[in-house]
PDB file of C-alpha atoms and ligand atoms in Angstrom:
ATOM      1  CA  MET E 458     105.959  90.998 106.592  1.00 97.00           C
ATOM      2  CA  ARG E 459     102.941  92.948 107.865  1.00 98.00           C
ATOM      3  CA  LEU E 460     104.190  96.500 107.864  1.00 98.00           C
ATOM      4  CA  VAL E 461     102.824  99.921 108.768  1.00 98.00           C
ATOM      5  CA  LEU E 462     104.589 102.884 107.142  1.00 98.00           C
ATOM      6  CA  LEU E 463     104.499 106.054 109.207  1.00 98.00           C
ATOM      7  CA  GLY E 464     105.670 109.522 108.268  1.00 98.00           C
ATOM      8  CA  ALA E 465     104.453 113.010 107.469  1.00 98.00           C
ATOM      9  CA  PRO E 466     102.835 113.845 104.119  1.00 98.00           C
ATOM     10  CA  GLY E 467     105.657 113.868 101.570  1.00 97.00           C
ATOM     11  CA  ALA E 468     108.074 111.837 103.708  1.00 98.00           C
ATOM     12  CA  GLY E 469     108.363 109.261 100.920  1.00 97.00           C
ATOM     13  CA  LYS E 470     106.110 106.486 102.222  1.00 97.00           C
ATOM     14  CA  GLY E 471     104.594 105.832  98.787  1.00 96.00           C
ATOM     15  CA  THR E 472     108.001 106.000  97.078  1.00 95.00           C
ATOM     16  CA  GLN E 473     109.506 103.388  99.405  1.00 97.00           C
ATOM     17  CA  ALA E 474     106.331 101.257  99.316  1.00 97.00           C
ATOM     18  CA  MET E 475     106.551 100.984  95.501  1.00 94.00           C
ATOM     19  CA  LYS E 476     110.094  99.649  95.794  1.00 96.00           C
ATOM     20  CA  LEU E 477     109.129  97.199  98.554  1.00 97.00           C
ATOM     21  CA  ILE E 478     106.301  95.834  96.379  1.00 96.00           C
ATOM     22  CA  ASP E 479     108.836  95.040  93.641  1.00 94.00           C
ATOM     23  CA  LYS E 480     111.295  93.482  96.050  1.00 96.00           C
ATOM     24  CA  CYS E 481     108.956  91.563  98.385  1.00 96.00           C
ATOM     25  CA  GLY E 482     105.977  90.790  96.154  1.00 96.00           C
ATOM     26  CA  ILE E 483     103.423  91.890  98.720  1.00 97.00           C
ATOM     27  CA  PRO E 484     100.688  94.477  98.113  1.00 97.00           C
ATOM     28  CA  GLN E 485     100.659  98.100  99.224  1.00 97.00           C
ATOM     29  CA  ILE E 486      97.422  99.174 100.870  1.00 98.00           C
ATOM     30  CA  SER E 487      97.245 102.940 100.538  1.00 97.00           C
ATOM     31  CA  THR E 488      94.083 104.425 102.012  1.00 98.00           C
ATOM     32  CA  GLY E 489      94.880 107.658 100.143  1.00 97.00           C
ATOM     33  CA  ASP E 490      94.921 105.787  96.796  1.00 95.00           C
ATOM     34  CA  ILE E 491      91.699 103.916  97.623  1.00 96.00           C
ATOM     35  CA  LEU E 492      89.972 107.178  98.582  1.00 97.00           C
ATOM     36  CA  ARG E 493      91.265 109.072  95.518  1.00 95.00           C
ATOM     37  CA  LYS E 494      89.935 106.308  93.252  1.00 95.00           C
ATOM     38  CA  ALA E 495      86.536 106.505  94.973  1.00 96.00           C
ATOM     39  CA  VAL E 496      86.512 110.293  94.447  1.00 96.00           C
ATOM     40  CA  ALA E 497      87.456 109.892  90.760  1.00 94.00           C
ATOM     41  CA  ASP E 498      84.762 107.220  90.266  1.00 96.00           C
ATOM     42  CA  GLY E 499      82.153 109.418  92.003  1.00 96.00           C
ATOM     43  CA  THR E 500      81.047 106.616  94.362  1.00 96.00           C
ATOM     44  CA  PRO E 501      79.080 107.406  97.574  1.00 94.00           C
ATOM     45  CA  LEU E 502      82.330 106.843  99.530  1.00 94.00           C
ATOM     46  CA  GLY E 503      84.164 109.253  97.208  1.00 95.00           C
ATOM     47  CA  LYS E 504      81.470 111.899  97.605  1.00 95.00           C
ATOM     48  CA  GLU E 505      81.724 111.622 101.398  1.00 94.00           C
ATOM     49  CA  ALA E 506      85.546 111.652 101.410  1.00 96.00           C
ATOM     50  CA  LYS E 507      86.095 114.515  98.950  1.00 96.00           C
ATOM     51  CA  SER E 508      85.443 117.496 101.229  1.00 94.00           C
ATOM     52  CA  TYR E 509      87.737 116.119 103.958  1.00 97.00           C
ATOM     53  CA  MET E 510      90.520 115.428 101.477  1.00 97.00           C
ATOM     54  CA  ASP E 511      90.218 118.786  99.698  1.00 95.00           C
ATOM     55  CA  SER E 512      90.666 120.613 103.003  1.00 95.00           C
ATOM     56  CA  GLY E 513      93.590 118.437 104.089  1.00 97.00           C
ATOM     57  CA  GLY E 514      91.593 116.957 106.971  1.00 98.00           C
ATOM     58  CA  LEU E 515      91.074 113.289 107.793  1.00 98.00           C
ATOM     59  CA  VAL E 516      88.212 111.141 106.538  1.00 98.00           C
ATOM     60  CA  PRO E 517      86.231 109.801 109.558  1.00 97.00           C
ATOM     61  CA  ASP E 518      87.779 106.802 111.316  1.00 97.00           C
ATOM     62  CA  THR E 519      84.729 104.549 110.872  1.00 95.00           C
ATOM     63  CA  VAL E 520      84.836 104.951 107.079  1.00 95.00           C
ATOM     64  CA  VAL E 521      88.548 104.241 106.732  1.00 97.00           C
ATOM     65  CA  ILE E 522      88.598 101.359 109.235  1.00 96.00           C
ATOM     66  CA  GLY E 523      85.808  99.632 107.297  1.00 95.00           C
ATOM     67  CA  LEU E 524      87.740 100.034 104.040  1.00 95.00           C
ATOM     68  CA  VAL E 525      90.935  98.546 105.448  1.00 97.00           C
ATOM     69  CA  LYS E 526      89.174  95.588 107.094  1.00 96.00           C
ATOM     70  CA  GLU E 527      87.633  94.688 103.728  1.00 95.00           C
ATOM     71  CA  ARG E 528      90.971  95.001 101.967  1.00 96.00           C
ATOM     72  CA  LEU E 529      92.862  92.888 104.528  1.00 97.00           C
ATOM     73  CA  ALA E 530      90.397  90.035 103.993  1.00 95.00           C
ATOM     74  CA  GLN E 531      91.451  89.681 100.340  1.00 96.00           C
ATOM     75  CA  ASP E 532      93.592  86.698  99.315  1.00 97.00           C
ATOM     76  CA  ASP E 533      96.645  88.710  98.202  1.00 97.00           C
ATOM     77  CA  CYS E 534      97.185  89.892 101.800  1.00 97.00           C
ATOM     78  CA  GLU E 535      97.843  86.393 103.086  1.00 95.00           C
ATOM     79  CA  LYS E 536     101.608  86.641 102.467  1.00 94.00           C
ATOM     80  CA  GLY E 537     101.811  90.109 104.040  1.00 97.00           C
ATOM     81  CA  TYR E 538     101.244  93.728 103.071  1.00 98.00           C
ATOM     82  CA  ILE E 539     102.436  97.302 103.413  1.00 98.00           C
ATOM     83  CA  LEU E 540      99.956  99.686 105.018  1.00 98.00           C
ATOM     84  CA  ASP E 541     100.656 103.186 103.690  1.00 98.00           C
ATOM     85  CA  GLY E 542      98.708 106.080 105.230  1.00 97.00           C
ATOM     86  CA  PHE E 543      96.818 103.870 107.673  1.00 98.00           C
ATOM     87  CA  PRO E 544      96.514 104.017 110.625  1.00 98.00           C
ATOM     88  CA  ARG E 545      96.507 107.786 111.067  1.00 98.00           C
ATOM     89  CA  THR E 546      94.844 108.146 114.453  1.00 98.00           C
ATOM     90  CA  THR E 547      94.987 106.202 117.718  1.00 98.00           C
ATOM     91  CA  PRO E 548      91.440 104.808 117.240  1.00 98.00           C
ATOM     92  CA  GLN E 549      92.501 103.535 113.778  1.00 98.00           C
ATOM     93  CA  ALA E 550      95.613 101.893 115.264  1.00 98.00           C
ATOM     94  CA  GLU E 551      93.560 100.235 118.019  1.00 98.00           C
ATOM     95  CA  ALA E 552      90.950  98.996 115.536  1.00 98.00           C
ATOM     96  CA  LEU E 553      93.726  97.561 113.347  1.00 98.00           C
ATOM     97  CA  ASP E 554      95.313  95.754 116.298  1.00 98.00           C
ATOM     98  CA  ALA E 555      91.936  94.294 117.303  1.00 98.00           C
ATOM     99  CA  GLU E 556      91.211  93.104 113.755  1.00 97.00           C
ATOM    100  CA  LEU E 557      94.655  91.537 113.347  1.00 97.00           C
ATOM    101  CA  ALA E 558      94.415  89.878 116.779  1.00 97.00           C
ATOM    102  CA  SER E 559      91.140  88.276 115.689  1.00 96.00           C
ATOM    103  CA  MET E 560      92.939  86.959 112.574  1.00 95.00           C
ATOM    104  CA  ASN E 561      95.944  85.852 114.658  1.00 96.00           C
ATOM    105  CA  THR E 562      98.265  87.865 112.386  1.00 97.00           C
ATOM    106  CA  PRO E 563      99.739  90.782 114.361  1.00 98.00           C
ATOM    107  CA  LEU E 564     101.825  93.483 112.691  1.00 98.00           C
ATOM    108  CA  THR E 565     105.488  92.557 112.344  1.00 98.00           C
ATOM    109  CA  ASP E 566     106.933  96.083 111.871  1.00 98.00           C
ATOM    110  CA  ALA E 567     106.115  99.784 111.980  1.00 98.00           C
ATOM    111  CA  LEU E 568     108.592 101.946 110.075  1.00 98.00           C
ATOM    112  CA  SER E 569     108.741 105.685 110.544  1.00 98.00           C
ATOM    113  CA  VAL E 570     110.257 107.657 107.623  1.00 98.00           C
ATOM    114  CA  ASP E 571     111.616 110.855 109.168  1.00 98.00           C
ATOM    115  CA  VAL E 572     112.053 114.046 107.108  1.00 97.00           C
ATOM    116  CA  PRO E 573     112.470 117.608 108.467  1.00 95.00           C
ATOM    117  CA  MET E 574     109.261 119.647 108.140  1.00 90.00           C
ATOM    118  CA  ASP E 575     111.066 122.305 106.044  1.00 89.00           C
ATOM    119  CA  ASP E 576     111.701 119.810 103.209  1.00 95.00           C
ATOM    120  CA  LEU E 577     108.130 118.556 102.936  1.00 97.00           C
ATOM    121  CA  MET E 578     106.489 121.568 101.264  1.00 95.00           C
ATOM    122  CA  LYS E 579     108.897 121.432  98.279  1.00 94.00           C
ATOM    123  CA  ARG E 580     108.458 117.678  97.945  1.00 96.00           C
ATOM    124  CA  LEU E 581     104.671 117.970  97.874  1.00 97.00           C
ATOM    125  CA  THR E 582     104.280 121.019  95.627  1.00 96.00           C
ATOM    126  CA  GLY E 583     106.761 119.416  93.196  1.00 96.00           C
ATOM    127  CA  ARG E 584     105.209 115.938  93.117  1.00 96.00           C
ATOM    128  CA  ARG E 585     103.838 114.628  89.823  1.00 96.00           C
ATOM    129  CA  THR E 586     102.388 111.131  89.378  1.00 95.00           C
ATOM    130  CA  CYS E 587     101.773 109.108  86.236  1.00 96.00           C
ATOM    131  CA  LYS E 588      98.039 108.550  85.711  1.00 94.00           C
ATOM    132  CA  ALA E 589      98.720 105.183  84.086  1.00 95.00           C
ATOM    133  CA  CYS E 590     101.529 103.430  86.006  1.00 93.00           C
ATOM    134  CA  LYS E 591     101.673 105.573  89.191  1.00 90.00           C
ATOM    135  CA  GLN E 592     105.415 106.251  88.778  1.00 92.00           C
ATOM    136  CA  MET E 593     106.291 109.309  90.859  1.00 93.00           C
ATOM    137  CA  TYR E 594     108.409 112.309  89.856  1.00 95.00           C
ATOM    138  CA  ASN E 595     109.321 115.601  91.406  1.00 95.00           C
ATOM    139  CA  VAL E 596     109.859 118.736  89.354  1.00 95.00           C
ATOM    140  CA  HIS E 597     112.522 119.897  91.859  1.00 93.00           C
ATOM    141  CA  PHE E 598     114.406 116.656  92.520  1.00 92.00           C
ATOM    142  CA  SER E 599     113.603 114.000  89.904  1.00 93.00           C
ATOM    143  CA  ALA E 600     111.947 115.651  86.905  1.00 96.00           C
ATOM    144  CA  PRO E 601     110.798 113.540  83.944  1.00 97.00           C
ATOM    145  CA  GLN E 602     112.807 113.906  80.722  1.00 97.00           C
ATOM    146  CA  LYS E 603     109.829 115.509  78.981  1.00 97.00           C
ATOM    147  CA  GLU E 604     107.574 117.788  81.018  1.00 96.00           C
ATOM    148  CA  GLY E 605     104.225 116.171  81.855  1.00 97.00           C
ATOM    149  CA  VAL E 606     105.113 112.774  80.348  1.00 98.00           C
ATOM    150  CA  CYS E 607     106.083 109.587  82.201  1.00 98.00           C
ATOM    151  CA  ASP E 608     109.587 108.318  81.313  1.00 98.00           C
ATOM    152  CA  LYS E 609     108.526 104.749  82.062  1.00 96.00           C
ATOM    153  CA  CYS E 610     105.279 104.327  80.092  1.00 97.00           C
ATOM    154  CA  GLY E 611     104.622 107.609  78.236  1.00 97.00           C
ATOM    155  CA  GLY E 612     101.502 108.244  80.367  1.00 97.00           C
ATOM    156  CA  GLU E 613     100.264 111.691  81.356  1.00 98.00           C
ATOM    157  CA  LEU E 614     101.578 113.122  84.650  1.00 98.00           C
ATOM    158  CA  MET E 615      99.132 114.719  87.086  1.00 96.00           C
ATOM    159  CA  GLN E 616      99.356 116.863  90.193  1.00 96.00           C
ATOM    160  CA  ARG E 617      97.222 115.830  93.170  1.00 94.00           C
ATOM    161  CA  ASP E 618      94.356 118.168  94.139  1.00 92.00           C
ATOM    162  CA  ASP E 619      95.590 118.299  97.746  1.00 95.00           C
ATOM    163  CA  ASP E 620      99.164 119.279  96.798  1.00 96.00           C
ATOM    164  CA  LYS E 621      98.374 123.006  96.998  1.00 93.00           C
ATOM    165  CA  GLU E 622     100.237 125.143  99.501  1.00 94.00           C
ATOM    166  CA  ASP E 623      97.289 125.946 101.819  1.00 94.00           C
ATOM    167  CA  THR E 624      96.046 122.369 101.858  1.00 97.00           C
ATOM    168  CA  ILE E 625      99.558 121.064 102.485  1.00 97.00           C
ATOM    169  CA  LYS E 626      99.914 123.368 105.524  1.00 97.00           C
ATOM    170  CA  ASN E 627      96.738 121.883 106.954  1.00 97.00           C
ATOM    171  CA  ARG E 628      97.807 118.308 106.186  1.00 97.00           C
ATOM    172  CA  LEU E 629     101.089 118.894 108.038  1.00 97.00           C
ATOM    173  CA  GLU E 630      99.239 120.321 111.063  1.00 97.00           C
ATOM    174  CA  VAL E 631      96.800 117.402 111.078  1.00 98.00           C
ATOM    175  CA  TYR E 632      99.762 115.011 110.888  1.00 98.00           C
ATOM    176  CA  GLN E 633     101.446 116.579 113.941  1.00 97.00           C
ATOM    177  CA  LYS E 634      98.273 116.534 115.982  1.00 98.00           C
ATOM    178  CA  SER E 635      96.663 113.210 115.037  1.00 98.00           C
ATOM    179  CA  THR E 636      99.257 110.909 113.472  1.00 98.00           C
ATOM    180  CA  ALA E 637     102.656 111.715 115.024  1.00 98.00           C
ATOM    181  CA  PRO E 638     101.501 110.227 118.386  1.00 98.00           C
ATOM    182  CA  LEU E 639     101.424 106.815 116.667  1.00 98.00           C
ATOM    183  CA  ILE E 640     105.224 106.790 116.735  1.00 98.00           C
ATOM    184  CA  ASP E 641     105.056 106.396 120.516  1.00 98.00           C
ATOM    185  CA  TYR E 642     102.143 103.983 120.171  1.00 98.00           C
ATOM    186  CA  TYR E 643     104.261 101.554 118.113  1.00 98.00           C
ATOM    187  CA  LYS E 644     107.370 102.210 120.201  1.00 98.00           C
ATOM    188  CA  GLY E 645     105.319 101.000 123.150  1.00 98.00           C
ATOM    189  CA  LYS E 646     104.449  97.831 121.224  1.00 97.00           C
ATOM    190  CA  GLY E 647     108.161  97.193 120.581  1.00 98.00           C
ATOM    191  CA  ILE E 648     107.894  97.116 116.763  1.00 98.00           C
ATOM    192  CA  LEU E 649     108.973 100.645 115.790  1.00 98.00           C
ATOM    193  CA  LYS E 650     111.933 101.262 113.483  1.00 98.00           C
ATOM    194  CA  SER E 651     112.953 104.677 112.151  1.00 98.00           C
ATOM    195  CA  VAL E 652     114.800 105.652 109.008  1.00 98.00           C
ATOM    196  CA  GLU E 653     116.181 109.035 107.993  1.00 98.00           C
ATOM    197  CA  GLY E 654     114.115 109.921 104.895  1.00 98.00           C
ATOM    198  CA  THR E 655     116.537 112.461 103.365  1.00 97.00           C
ATOM    199  CA  GLY E 656     119.185 111.617 100.767  1.00 96.00           C
ATOM    200  CA  SER E 657     118.865 109.444  97.695  1.00 95.00           C
ATOM    201  CA  ILE E 658     115.765 107.261  97.338  1.00 96.00           C
ATOM    202  CA  ASP E 659     117.941 104.195  96.687  1.00 97.00           C
ATOM    203  CA  ASP E 660     120.135 104.794  99.752  1.00 98.00           C
ATOM    204  CA  ILE E 661     117.038 105.121 101.923  1.00 98.00           C
ATOM    205  CA  PHE E 662     115.634 101.940 100.388  1.00 98.00           C
ATOM    206  CA  ASN E 663     118.827 100.014 101.189  1.00 98.00           C
ATOM    207  CA  LYS E 664     118.557 101.090 104.818  1.00 98.00           C
ATOM    208  CA  VAL E 665     114.862 100.161 104.880  1.00 98.00           C
ATOM    209  CA  CYS E 666     115.605  96.687 103.503  1.00 97.00           C
ATOM    210  CA  SER E 667     118.289  95.981 106.061  1.00 97.00           C
ATOM    211  CA  MET E 668     116.073  97.213 108.927  1.00 97.00           C
ATOM    212  CA  LEU E 669     113.202  95.019 107.759  1.00 97.00           C
ATOM    213  CA  ASN E 670     115.365  92.054 106.671  1.00 94.00           C
ATOM    214  CA  ALA E 671     113.672  92.373 103.280  1.00 91.00           C
TER     215      ALA E 671
HETATM  216  P1  AP5 C1850      97.676 110.051 101.483  1.00 64.83           P
HETATM  217  O1  AP5 C1850      97.512 109.732 100.067  1.00 64.83           O
HETATM  218  O2  AP5 C1850      97.976 108.950 102.443  1.00 64.83           O
HETATM  219  O3  AP5 C1850      98.766 111.201 101.563  1.00 64.83           O
HETATM  220  P2  AP5 C1850      99.878 111.589 102.671  1.00 64.83           P
HETATM  221  O4  AP5 C1850      99.964 110.802 103.913  1.00 64.83           O
HETATM  222  O5  AP5 C1850      99.645 113.035 102.841  1.00 64.83           O
HETATM  223  O6  AP5 C1850     101.183 111.179 102.048  1.00 64.83           O
HETATM  224  P3  AP5 C1850     101.670 111.506 100.639  1.00 64.83           P
HETATM  225  O7  AP5 C1850     101.155 110.490  99.663  1.00 64.83           O
HETATM  226  O8  AP5 C1850     101.392 112.942 100.328  1.00 64.83           O
HETATM  227  O9  AP5 C1850     103.250 111.399 100.837  1.00 64.83           O
HETATM  228  P4  AP5 C1850     104.253 110.172 100.859  1.00 64.83           P
HETATM  229  O10 AP5 C1850     104.889 110.075 102.198  1.00 64.83           O
HETATM  230  O11 AP5 C1850     103.638 108.922 100.300  1.00 64.83           O
HETATM  231  O12 AP5 C1850     105.361 110.736  99.880  1.00 64.83           O
HETATM  232  P5  AP5 C1850     105.708 110.339  98.367  1.00 64.83           P
HETATM  233  O13 AP5 C1850     106.399 109.019  98.346  1.00 64.83           O
HETATM  234  O14 AP5 C1850     104.489 110.517  97.508  1.00 64.83           O
HETATM  235  O15 AP5 C1850      96.375 110.805 102.048  1.00 64.83           O
HETATM  236  C1  AP5 C1850      95.727 111.820 101.337  1.00 64.83           C
HETATM  237  C2  AP5 C1850      94.434 112.218 102.072  1.00 64.83           C
HETATM  238  O16 AP5 C1850      93.531 111.077 102.122  1.00 64.83           O
HETATM  239  C3  AP5 C1850      94.604 112.637 103.553  1.00 64.83           C
HETATM  240  O17 AP5 C1850      94.952 113.993 103.665  1.00 64.83           O
HETATM  241  C4  AP5 C1850      93.218 112.301 104.117  1.00 64.83           C
HETATM  242  O18 AP5 C1850      92.268 113.294 103.797  1.00 64.83           O
HETATM  243  C5  AP5 C1850      92.830 111.018 103.377  1.00 64.83           C
HETATM  244  N1  AP5 C1850      93.259 109.800 104.097  1.00 64.83           N
HETATM  245  C6  AP5 C1850      94.154 108.871 103.654  1.00 64.83           C
HETATM  246  N2  AP5 C1850      94.314 107.901 104.576  1.00 64.83           N
HETATM  247  C7  AP5 C1850      93.515 108.215 105.625  1.00 64.83           C
HETATM  248  C8  AP5 C1850      93.269 107.628 106.880  1.00 64.83           C
HETATM  249  N3  AP5 C1850      93.900 106.498 107.269  1.00 64.83           N
HETATM  250  N4  AP5 C1850      92.393 108.239 107.729  1.00 64.83           N
HETATM  251  C9  AP5 C1850      91.750 109.361 107.370  1.00 64.83           C
HETATM  252  N5  AP5 C1850      91.947 109.994 106.195  1.00 64.83           N
HETATM  253  C10 AP5 C1850      92.811 109.422 105.327  1.00 64.83           C
HETATM  254  O19 AP5 C1850     106.796 111.477  98.020  1.00 64.83           O
HETATM  255  C11 AP5 C1850     106.431 112.835  97.911  1.00 64.83           C
HETATM  256  C12 AP5 C1850     107.322 113.531  96.876  1.00 64.83           C
HETATM  257  O20 AP5 C1850     108.664 113.521  97.355  1.00 64.83           O
HETATM  258  C13 AP5 C1850     107.355 112.824  95.508  1.00 64.83           C
HETATM  259  O21 AP5 C1850     107.439 113.792  94.488  1.00 64.83           O
HETATM  260  C14 AP5 C1850     108.645 111.989  95.547  1.00 64.83           C
HETATM  261  O22 AP5 C1850     109.194 111.790  94.258  1.00 64.83           O
HETATM  262  C15 AP5 C1850     109.540 112.879  96.421  1.00 64.83           C
HETATM  263  N6  AP5 C1850     110.523 112.092  97.185  1.00 64.83           N
HETATM  264  C16 AP5 C1850     110.361 110.902  97.808  1.00 64.83           C
HETATM  265  N7  AP5 C1850     111.500 110.513  98.410  1.00 64.83           N
HETATM  266  C17 AP5 C1850     112.411 111.514  98.174  1.00 64.83           C
HETATM  267  C18 AP5 C1850     113.778 111.713  98.524  1.00 64.83           C
HETATM  268  N8  AP5 C1850     114.457 110.808  99.253  1.00 64.83           N
HETATM  269  N9  AP5 C1850     114.374 112.852  98.125  1.00 64.83           N
HETATM  270  C19 AP5 C1850     113.715 113.782  97.375  1.00 64.83           C
HETATM  271  N10 AP5 C1850     112.425 113.645  96.992  1.00 64.83           N
HETATM  272  C20 AP5 C1850     111.790 112.522  97.395  1.00 64.83           C
END
């Protein structure tokens, strides 16, 4: 399976990707995670990306496309992968198609996770992530047993820098303008599937698995 996950910030792309990794044994490629690590490590890429991310804008296409091409060339992608947060613009989608055509490995699926805009703010302001194992929680919907501590591994929970109300508003606007058009892009390619992203995480995952034959 070579899958693109589409959906607004907070739609649950990362949550469903984590479950697909466990079930299918293929890697998740999250450009957001790669960029956040570069910011935390203080690399030249991180320094360039930080101001875009802090404002809720997009990192330039050329930077992100280069990152993904490098990642796709790694051995663990041979059996398939889940692209989470990439592509986010039409030029990114076209560059991905061109790269995969040159490798003779086109995408098999694009899955849109659809959640009403009104729900997204609460999901994002409430999100907490374990620094150690990346397990995700939400103080409104799925709080950890002990505040600030991961149920799974005891690690410290953190809140993302871009999960502040003003930044979230901008991220949602950027999504509507630059990324939502990709739904039609993949519809046109005949590989789009859509899942309702509200309800229990496990119910959504069951629907995702049957849509993807996973
Ligand atoms: P990125 O990290 O990709 O963030 P995003 O797209 O904004 O998506 P999120 O990670 O916020 O949401 P998600 O859909 O994964 O939801 P999650 O599962 O976490 O990008 C961050 C930034 O990096 C961008 O703004 C940009 O600057 C830059 N960037 C990244 N990629 C780029 C690219 N390709 N080009 C240019 N720039 C790029 O869930 C959210 C919360 O909801 C969690 O608390 C979770 O527990 C909860 N939740 C999940 N499912 C449910 C449910 N069914 N019911 C209730 N709560 C739920």
